[in-house]
Each structure stands twice: as C-alpha cells, then as structure tokens.
GROMACS .gro file of C-alpha atoms in nm:
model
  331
    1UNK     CA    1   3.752  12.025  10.994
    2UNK     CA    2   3.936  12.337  11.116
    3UNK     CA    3   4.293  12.327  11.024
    4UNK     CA    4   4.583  12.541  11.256
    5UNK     CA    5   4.783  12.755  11.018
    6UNK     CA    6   5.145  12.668  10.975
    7UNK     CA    7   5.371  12.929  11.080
    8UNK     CA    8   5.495  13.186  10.915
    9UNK     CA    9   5.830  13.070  10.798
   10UNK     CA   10   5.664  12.797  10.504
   11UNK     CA   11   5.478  13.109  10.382
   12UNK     CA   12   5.125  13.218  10.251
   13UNK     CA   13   4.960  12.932  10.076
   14UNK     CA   14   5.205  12.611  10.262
   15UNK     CA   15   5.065  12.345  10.421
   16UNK     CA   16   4.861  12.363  10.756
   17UNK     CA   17   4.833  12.056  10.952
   18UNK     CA   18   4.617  11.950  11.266
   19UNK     CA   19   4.714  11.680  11.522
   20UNK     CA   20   4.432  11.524  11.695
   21UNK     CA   21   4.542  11.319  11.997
   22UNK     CA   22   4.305  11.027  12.073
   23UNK     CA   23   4.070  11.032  12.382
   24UNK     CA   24   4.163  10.945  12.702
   25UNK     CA   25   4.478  10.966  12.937
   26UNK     CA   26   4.737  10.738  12.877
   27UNK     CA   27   4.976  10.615  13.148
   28UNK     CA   28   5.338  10.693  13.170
   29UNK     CA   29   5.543  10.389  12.946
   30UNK     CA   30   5.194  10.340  12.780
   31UNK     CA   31   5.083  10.428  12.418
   32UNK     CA   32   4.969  10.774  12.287
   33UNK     CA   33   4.777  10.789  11.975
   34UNK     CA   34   4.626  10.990  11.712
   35UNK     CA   35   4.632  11.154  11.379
   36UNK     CA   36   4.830  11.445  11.190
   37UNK     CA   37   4.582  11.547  10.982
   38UNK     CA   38   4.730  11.774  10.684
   39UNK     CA   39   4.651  12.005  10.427
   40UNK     CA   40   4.773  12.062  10.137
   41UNK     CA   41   4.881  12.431  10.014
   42UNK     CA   42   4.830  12.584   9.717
   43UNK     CA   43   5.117  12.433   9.531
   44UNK     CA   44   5.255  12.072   9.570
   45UNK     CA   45   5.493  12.022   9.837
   46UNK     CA   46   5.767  11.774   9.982
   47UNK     CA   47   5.718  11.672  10.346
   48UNK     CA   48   6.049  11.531  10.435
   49UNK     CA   49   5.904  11.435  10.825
   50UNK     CA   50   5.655  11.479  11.066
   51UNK     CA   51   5.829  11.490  11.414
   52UNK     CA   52   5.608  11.530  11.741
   53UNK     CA   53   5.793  11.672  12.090
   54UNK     CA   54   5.656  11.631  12.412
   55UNK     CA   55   5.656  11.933  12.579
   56UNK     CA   56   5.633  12.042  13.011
   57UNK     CA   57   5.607  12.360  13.166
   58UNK     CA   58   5.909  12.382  13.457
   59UNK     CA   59   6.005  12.593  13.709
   60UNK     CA   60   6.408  12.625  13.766
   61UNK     CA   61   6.559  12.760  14.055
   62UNK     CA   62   6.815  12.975  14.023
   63UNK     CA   63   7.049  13.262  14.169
   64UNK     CA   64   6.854  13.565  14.087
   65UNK     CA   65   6.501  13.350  14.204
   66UNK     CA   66   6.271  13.085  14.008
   67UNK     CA   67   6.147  13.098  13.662
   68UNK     CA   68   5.901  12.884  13.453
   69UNK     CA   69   5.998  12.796  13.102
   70UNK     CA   70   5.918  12.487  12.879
   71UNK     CA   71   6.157  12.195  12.854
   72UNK     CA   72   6.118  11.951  12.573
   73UNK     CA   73   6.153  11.594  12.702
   74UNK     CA   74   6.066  11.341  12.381
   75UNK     CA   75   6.071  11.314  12.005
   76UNK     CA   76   5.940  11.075  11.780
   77UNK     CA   77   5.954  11.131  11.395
   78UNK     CA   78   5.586  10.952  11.296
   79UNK     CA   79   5.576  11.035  10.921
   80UNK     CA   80   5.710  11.210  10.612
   81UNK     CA   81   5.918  11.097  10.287
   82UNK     CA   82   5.609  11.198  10.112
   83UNK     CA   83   5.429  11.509   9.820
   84UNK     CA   84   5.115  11.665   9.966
   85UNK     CA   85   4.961  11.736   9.653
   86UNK     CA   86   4.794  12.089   9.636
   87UNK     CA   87   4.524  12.091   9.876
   88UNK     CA   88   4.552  11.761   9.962
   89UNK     CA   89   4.386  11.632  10.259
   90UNK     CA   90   4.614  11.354  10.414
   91UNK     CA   91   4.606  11.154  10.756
   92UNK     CA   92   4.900  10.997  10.897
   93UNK     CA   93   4.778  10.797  11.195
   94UNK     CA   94   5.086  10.758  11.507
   95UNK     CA   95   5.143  10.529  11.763
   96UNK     CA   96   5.460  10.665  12.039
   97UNK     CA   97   5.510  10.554  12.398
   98UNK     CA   98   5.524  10.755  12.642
   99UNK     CA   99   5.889  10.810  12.887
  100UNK     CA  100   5.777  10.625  13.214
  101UNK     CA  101   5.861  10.920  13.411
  102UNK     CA  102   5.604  11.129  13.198
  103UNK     CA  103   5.419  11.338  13.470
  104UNK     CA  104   5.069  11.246  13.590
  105UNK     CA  105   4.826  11.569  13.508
  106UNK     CA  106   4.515  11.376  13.616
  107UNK     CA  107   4.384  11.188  13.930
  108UNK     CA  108   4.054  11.052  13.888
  109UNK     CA  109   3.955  11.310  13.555
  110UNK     CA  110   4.030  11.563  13.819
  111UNK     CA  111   4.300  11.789  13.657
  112UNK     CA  112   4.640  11.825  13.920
  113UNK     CA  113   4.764  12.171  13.708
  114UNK     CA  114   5.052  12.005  13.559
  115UNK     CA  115   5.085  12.141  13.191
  116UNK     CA  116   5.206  11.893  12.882
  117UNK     CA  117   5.171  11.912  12.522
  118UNK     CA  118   5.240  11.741  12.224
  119UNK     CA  119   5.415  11.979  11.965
  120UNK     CA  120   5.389  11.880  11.567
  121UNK     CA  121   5.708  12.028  11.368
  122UNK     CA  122   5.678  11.959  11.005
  123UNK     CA  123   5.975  11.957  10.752
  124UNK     CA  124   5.920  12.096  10.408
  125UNK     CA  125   6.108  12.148  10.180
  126UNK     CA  126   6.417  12.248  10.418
  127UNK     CA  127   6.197  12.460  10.642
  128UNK     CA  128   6.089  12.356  10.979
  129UNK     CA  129   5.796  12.499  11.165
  130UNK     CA  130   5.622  12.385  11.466
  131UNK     CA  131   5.293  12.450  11.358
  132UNK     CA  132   5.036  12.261  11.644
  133UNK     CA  133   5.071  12.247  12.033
  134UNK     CA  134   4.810  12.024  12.201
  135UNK     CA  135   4.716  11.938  12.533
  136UNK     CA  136   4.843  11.638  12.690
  137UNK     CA  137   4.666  11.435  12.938
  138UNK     CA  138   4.847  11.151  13.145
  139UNK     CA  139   4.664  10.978  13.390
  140UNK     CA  140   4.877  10.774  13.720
  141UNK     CA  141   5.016  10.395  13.685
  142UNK     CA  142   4.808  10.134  13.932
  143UNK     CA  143   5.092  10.201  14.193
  144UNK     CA  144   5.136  10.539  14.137
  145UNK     CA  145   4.762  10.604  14.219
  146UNK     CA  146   4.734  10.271  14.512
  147UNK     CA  147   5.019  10.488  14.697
  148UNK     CA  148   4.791  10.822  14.696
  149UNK     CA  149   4.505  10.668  14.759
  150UNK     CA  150   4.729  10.550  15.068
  151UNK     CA  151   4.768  10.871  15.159
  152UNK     CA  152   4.456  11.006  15.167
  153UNK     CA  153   4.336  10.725  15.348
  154UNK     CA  154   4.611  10.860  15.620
  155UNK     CA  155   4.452  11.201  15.649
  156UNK     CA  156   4.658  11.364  15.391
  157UNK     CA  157   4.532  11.656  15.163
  158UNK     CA  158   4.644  11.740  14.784
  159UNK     CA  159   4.792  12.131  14.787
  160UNK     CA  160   4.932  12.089  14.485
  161UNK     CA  161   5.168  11.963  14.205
  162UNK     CA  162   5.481  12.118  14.006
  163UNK     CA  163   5.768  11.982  13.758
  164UNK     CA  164   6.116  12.110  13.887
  165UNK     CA  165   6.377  12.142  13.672
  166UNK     CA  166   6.659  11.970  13.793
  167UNK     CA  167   6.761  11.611  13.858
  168UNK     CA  168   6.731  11.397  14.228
  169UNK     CA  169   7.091  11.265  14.316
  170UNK     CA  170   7.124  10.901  14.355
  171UNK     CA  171   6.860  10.772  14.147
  172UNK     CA  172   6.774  10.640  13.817
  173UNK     CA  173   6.611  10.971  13.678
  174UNK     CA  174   6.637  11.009  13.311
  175UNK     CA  175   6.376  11.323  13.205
  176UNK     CA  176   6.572  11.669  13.302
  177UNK     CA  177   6.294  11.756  13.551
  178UNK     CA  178   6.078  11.541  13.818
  179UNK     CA  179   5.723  11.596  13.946
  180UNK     CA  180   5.667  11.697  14.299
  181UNK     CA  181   5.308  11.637  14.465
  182UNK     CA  182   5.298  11.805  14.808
  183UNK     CA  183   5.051  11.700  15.016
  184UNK     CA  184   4.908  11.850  15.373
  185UNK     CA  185   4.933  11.593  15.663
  186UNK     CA  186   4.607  11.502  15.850
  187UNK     CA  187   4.569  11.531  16.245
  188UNK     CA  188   4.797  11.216  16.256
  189UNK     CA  189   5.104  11.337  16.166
  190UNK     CA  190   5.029  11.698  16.144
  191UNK     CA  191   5.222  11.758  16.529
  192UNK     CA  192   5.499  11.629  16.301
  193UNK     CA  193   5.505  11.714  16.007
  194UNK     CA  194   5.401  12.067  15.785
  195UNK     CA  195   5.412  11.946  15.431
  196UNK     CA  196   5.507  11.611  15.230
  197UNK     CA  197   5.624  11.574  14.884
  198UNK     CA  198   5.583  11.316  14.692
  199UNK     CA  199   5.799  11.280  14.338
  200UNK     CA  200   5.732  10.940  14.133
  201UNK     CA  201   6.048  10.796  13.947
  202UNK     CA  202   5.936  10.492  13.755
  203UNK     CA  203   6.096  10.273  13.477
  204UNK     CA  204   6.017   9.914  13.345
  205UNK     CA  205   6.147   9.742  13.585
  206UNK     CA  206   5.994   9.933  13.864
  207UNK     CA  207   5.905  10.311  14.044
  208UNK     CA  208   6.135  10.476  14.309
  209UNK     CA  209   5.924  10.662  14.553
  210UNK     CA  210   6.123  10.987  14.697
  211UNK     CA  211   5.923  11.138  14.990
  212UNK     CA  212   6.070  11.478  15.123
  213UNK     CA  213   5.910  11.609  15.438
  214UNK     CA  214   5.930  11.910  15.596
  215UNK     CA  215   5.946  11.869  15.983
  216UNK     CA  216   5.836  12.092  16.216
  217UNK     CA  217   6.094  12.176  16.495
  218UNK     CA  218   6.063  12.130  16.863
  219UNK     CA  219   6.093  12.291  17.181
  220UNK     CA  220   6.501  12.318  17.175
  221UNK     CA  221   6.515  12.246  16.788
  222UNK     CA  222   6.453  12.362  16.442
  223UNK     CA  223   6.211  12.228  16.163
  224UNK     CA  224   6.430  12.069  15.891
  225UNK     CA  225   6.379  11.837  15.586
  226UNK     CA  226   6.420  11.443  15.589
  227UNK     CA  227   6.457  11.266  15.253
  228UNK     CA  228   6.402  10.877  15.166
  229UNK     CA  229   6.356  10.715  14.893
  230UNK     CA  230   6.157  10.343  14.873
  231UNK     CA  231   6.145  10.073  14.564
  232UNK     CA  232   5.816   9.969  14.492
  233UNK     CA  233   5.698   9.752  14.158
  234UNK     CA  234   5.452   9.702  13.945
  235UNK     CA  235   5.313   9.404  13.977
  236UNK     CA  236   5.079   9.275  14.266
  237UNK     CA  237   4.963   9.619  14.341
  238UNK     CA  238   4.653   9.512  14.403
  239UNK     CA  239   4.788   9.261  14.686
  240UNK     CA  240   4.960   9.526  14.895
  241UNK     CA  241   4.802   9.701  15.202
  242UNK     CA  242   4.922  10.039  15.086
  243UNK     CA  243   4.799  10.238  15.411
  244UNK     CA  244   5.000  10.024  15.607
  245UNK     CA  245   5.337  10.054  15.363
  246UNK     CA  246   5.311  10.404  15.322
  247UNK     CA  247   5.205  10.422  15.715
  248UNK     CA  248   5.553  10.304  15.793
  249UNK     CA  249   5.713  10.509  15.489
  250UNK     CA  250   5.615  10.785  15.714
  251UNK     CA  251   5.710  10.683  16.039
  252UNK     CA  252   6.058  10.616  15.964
  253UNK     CA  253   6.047  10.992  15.744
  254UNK     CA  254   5.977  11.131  16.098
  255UNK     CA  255   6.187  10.925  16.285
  256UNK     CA  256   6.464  11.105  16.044
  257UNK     CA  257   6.620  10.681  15.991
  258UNK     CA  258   6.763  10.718  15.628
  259UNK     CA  259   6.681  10.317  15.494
  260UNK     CA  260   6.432  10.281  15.249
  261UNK     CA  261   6.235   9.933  15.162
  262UNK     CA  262   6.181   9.740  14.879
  263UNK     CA  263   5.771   9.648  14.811
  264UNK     CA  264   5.837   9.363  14.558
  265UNK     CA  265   5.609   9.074  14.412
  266UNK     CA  266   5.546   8.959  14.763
  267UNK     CA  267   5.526   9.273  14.994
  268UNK     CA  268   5.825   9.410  15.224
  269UNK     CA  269   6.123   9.306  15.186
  270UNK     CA  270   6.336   9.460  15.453
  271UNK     CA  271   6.577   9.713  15.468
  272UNK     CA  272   6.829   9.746  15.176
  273UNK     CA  273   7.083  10.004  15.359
  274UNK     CA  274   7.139  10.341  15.441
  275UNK     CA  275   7.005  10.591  15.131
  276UNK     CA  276   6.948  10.978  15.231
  277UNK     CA  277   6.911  11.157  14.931
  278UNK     CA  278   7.038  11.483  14.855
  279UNK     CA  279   6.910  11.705  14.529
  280UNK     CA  280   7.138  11.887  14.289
  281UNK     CA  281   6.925  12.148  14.233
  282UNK     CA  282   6.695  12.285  14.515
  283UNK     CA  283   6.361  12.159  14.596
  284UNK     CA  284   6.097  12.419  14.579
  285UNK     CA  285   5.829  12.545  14.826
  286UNK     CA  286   5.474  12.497  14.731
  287UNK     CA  287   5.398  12.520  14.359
  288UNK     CA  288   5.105  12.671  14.140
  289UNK     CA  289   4.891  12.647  14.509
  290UNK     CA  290   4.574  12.458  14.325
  291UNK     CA  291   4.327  12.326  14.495
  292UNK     CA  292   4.198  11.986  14.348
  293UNK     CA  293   3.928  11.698  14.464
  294UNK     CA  294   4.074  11.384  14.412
  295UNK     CA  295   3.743  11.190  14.383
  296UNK     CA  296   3.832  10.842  14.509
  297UNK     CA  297   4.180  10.879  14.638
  298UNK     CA  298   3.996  11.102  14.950
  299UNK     CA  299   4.251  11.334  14.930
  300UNK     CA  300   4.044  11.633  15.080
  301UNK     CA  301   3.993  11.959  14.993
  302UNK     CA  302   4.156  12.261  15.128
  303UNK     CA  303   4.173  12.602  14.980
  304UNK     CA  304   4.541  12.686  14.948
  305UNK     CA  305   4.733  12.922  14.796
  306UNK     CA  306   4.414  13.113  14.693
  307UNK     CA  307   4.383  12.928  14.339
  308UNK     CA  308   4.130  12.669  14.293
  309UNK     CA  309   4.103  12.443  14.031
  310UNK     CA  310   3.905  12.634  13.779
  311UNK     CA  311   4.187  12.861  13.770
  312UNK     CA  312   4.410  12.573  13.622
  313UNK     CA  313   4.210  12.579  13.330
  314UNK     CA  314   4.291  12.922  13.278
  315UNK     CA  315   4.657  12.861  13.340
  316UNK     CA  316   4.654  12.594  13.054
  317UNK     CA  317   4.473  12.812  12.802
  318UNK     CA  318   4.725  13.115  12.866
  319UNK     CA  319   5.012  12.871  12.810
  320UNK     CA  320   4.918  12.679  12.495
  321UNK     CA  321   4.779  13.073  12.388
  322UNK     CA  322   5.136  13.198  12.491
  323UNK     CA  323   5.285  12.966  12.256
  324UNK     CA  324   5.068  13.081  11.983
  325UNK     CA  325   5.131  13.444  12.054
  326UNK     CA  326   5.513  13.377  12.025
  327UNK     CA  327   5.467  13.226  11.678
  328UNK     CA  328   5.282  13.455  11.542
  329UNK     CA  329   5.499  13.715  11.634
  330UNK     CA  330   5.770  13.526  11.499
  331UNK     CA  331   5.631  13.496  11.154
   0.00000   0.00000   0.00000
C-alpha cells in the first residue's frame, strides 16, 4: 500500500494517511464511503480527529473578469480521539451523505468536466494538515438524468458543464455555488433559441429545475435571456413522459411566459404563479467548452470550444497536482 505523505507542518517522521473512496458514483443526498487508511510515524502520536471536506472547483465573476478557485462546500469529522502507535497501520472505515445539491460529474460513466474532491485534514497533536485530496465522482438522481435524457430526445446537444459561484435568487439553494449544464438546441428550436442552461437545485423533498435560455433576436428585436424555474419530485419518475414535460418547459421559455409547473406524484399540476428569476451574481457564457458523449441520454456530439473530453482528464490531473504543488511548497 502506497501511503501520501502528510504535509510538512507535522514534520519528518509524523503520520501519513491515505483515503480510499469506495467504487462507484454516488448520487447527490446518497452515501459516500470508504477508508482513511493511516500510518503511523516514527514516534507515537495523538490523533485528536479525522475531518474530510468536500471540495469544487468554481468560477466567480467579478469586476476585473472571472476567476476559478476552490470553494469548500461540506465537512464531516469521521474519526479521531485515538494514539497511532509508531508505525501503526490503522483503518477507520466512514460513512457521510452527500449535500443534495452536490454536482453531477458523470452521465452514463461519461465524465461532464466538473471537478470534486474529498480532502482528509488530520489533527495531531494541535497541528492540522490536509494531507490527501481525492477525486470525487457523483453520478445524476433518476430525475435529474429522466430530464436530460428528455432533452436529448428533443434534439439537444451537451457543450458543456461549470459550477458558478454565486447563489440563484428566489430559490431554496443552500451550497455557495450551482451547476450550470448548457446544452445546444436541435433543428427544433434552434430558429429560437442559441444556447440552454440547465442548473439542478434538489433537496429531500424535491428538485427545482432553473432553465435559462438565450434567445436569439428577430427582425426588429434583440436576442435576450428568459429565466423559469419548474418543481419536479422524486418519486414516479419513471411514470412521467419527460419529452413531453420538458417539451412544454421549452415552449413557454420561448414564449418568454414567466409561470413555472409543478411535476408531482401524478404528473402536471398546473400553473403555480408568476416566478421569473433573477441571479445575484451573473450567469456565465459557456464554460470549460468539453465535448462529452452522453451514451444513452443521446445527447450528441459536437466539437465545441476546441476541448474534447480527453482533455478533461488532463484538467483534473493538473488540479488535484496543483493542490499538491501548493503543499509542498508550503511545507
């Protein structure tokens, strides 16, 4: 077994410690597992806890432009109160649930170029150091993925997906960023309708849907953005006709009418008001520009932005080795 170093600040000869996250990709309000393997160092130690932080890279907007930084988003404490004896090998298996707005990364094991991790800070002795960063992989909730694959099945195209940092006024959004999915629009609605993004707000009780599209202007008029927002839940997905809900999602985005629906147990259930939404902080243009097949959901492929999805990889790796780059230098 190949331990990861603790950082420089418990000093030569501490404790190193490994977490291993079990396989798969867990849904958002679902259960992440795993192990924090340790090891002891070369004298007996005190591990007072064992926190892990989730961890997303997020653009911001601001005045002098955009910038990309990582926001931590969750922390659960999964361990410590303990001595690691001198090179002691210990295991401290962890069961957390995951925030239900916890960004999807993965449609169909095809990856979408959203970046998490899972951070392990160990506590010793008065000294903190955040000593692992692993990948984390979330996959989409039955509704989140039903309303895609609705999408697709409309002639829409995946371009490409990005966290923003910033919250969506007048709606339940707890993490301090949301996850846009912009989408290309098939022949359909393409006379309409340049882009479409898609941001998932869900909860226990439910998911808000906010769809933002960008509308192309007309003869004596300019393109401009219309916002709605629709309640779906999650049970009966199965029993909806998604293409034909998210059909008239998209009619009344065009037609500019600011109601939204609700898609309970039973289907539609009419219009609950007047709900345009506007954002406090400013919606972005297209994101990292990958390209990615999403297998089943026939959301087609398109080469955009002139990164395709090998590339992500590459993106994740500089990240996760950015991180370790900044630690090192730091201890």
């Amino acid at each position: 077994m190949v331990f990861k170093r603790l950082l420089g600040s418990l000093g030569v000869g501490g404790p190193t410690v490994d977490t291993v996250l079990d396989p798969g990709a867990p849904r958002p309000g679902a259960a992440l597992t795993g192990q924090v393997h340790l090891k002891g160092g070369d004298a007996d130690f005190d591990i007072e806890h064992i926190t892990l932080e989730l961890v997303a890279r997020a653009e911001a907007e601001h005045e002098e432009g955009e910038s990309e930084g990582v926001v931590a988003f969750e922390r659960f404490t999964v361990g410590g109160g303990f001595r690691l004896g001198a090179g002691e090998l210990r295991s401290v298996p962890f069961t957390v649930v995951l925030p239900w707005e916890t960004p999807v990364t993965e449609l169909h094991g095809q990856d979408l170029g959203i970046v998490l991790g899972v951070r392990t800070e160990l506590a010793v002795a008065g000294a903190k150091d955040k000593g692992d960063l692993d990948r984390l992989s979330v996959g989409p909730l039955p509704a989140q993925e039903a309303i895609l694959e609705a999408f697709g099945g409309l002639g829409f195209a995946f371009r490409s997906a990005d966290l923003e940092y910033g919250r969506i006024g007048g709606t339940g959004q707890q993490l301090p960023f949301y996850q846009e999915i912009e989408l290309t629009p098939g022949a359909q609605y393409a006379h309409r309708i340049t882009e479409i993004e898609v941001t998932f707000l869900a909860g226990s009780g439910g998911m808000e849907v906010v769809l933002e599209a960008d509308k192309r202007g007309g003869l004596l008029s300019s393109g401009h953005d219309a916002v709605n927002r629709f309640t779906v839940s999650h049970d009966g997905v199965e029993h909806q006709d998604w293409n034909a809900i998210v059909d008239e999602w998209l009619r009344r985005l065009v037609e500019h009418r600011a109601s939204y629906g609700s898609y309970g147990d039973h289907g539609y259930a009419g219009h609950h008001g007047h709900d345009e939404h506007h954002h406090d902080g400013q919606r972005s243009g297209p994101g990292m520009g990958t390209v990615v097949a999403a297998g089943a959901a026939g959301l087609a492929v398109g080469v955009v932005g002139g990164m395709v999805a090998a590339e992500v990889v590459d993106e994740v790796g500089d990240f996760f080795e950015g991180e370790e780059e900044e630690a090192e230098d730091e201890g």
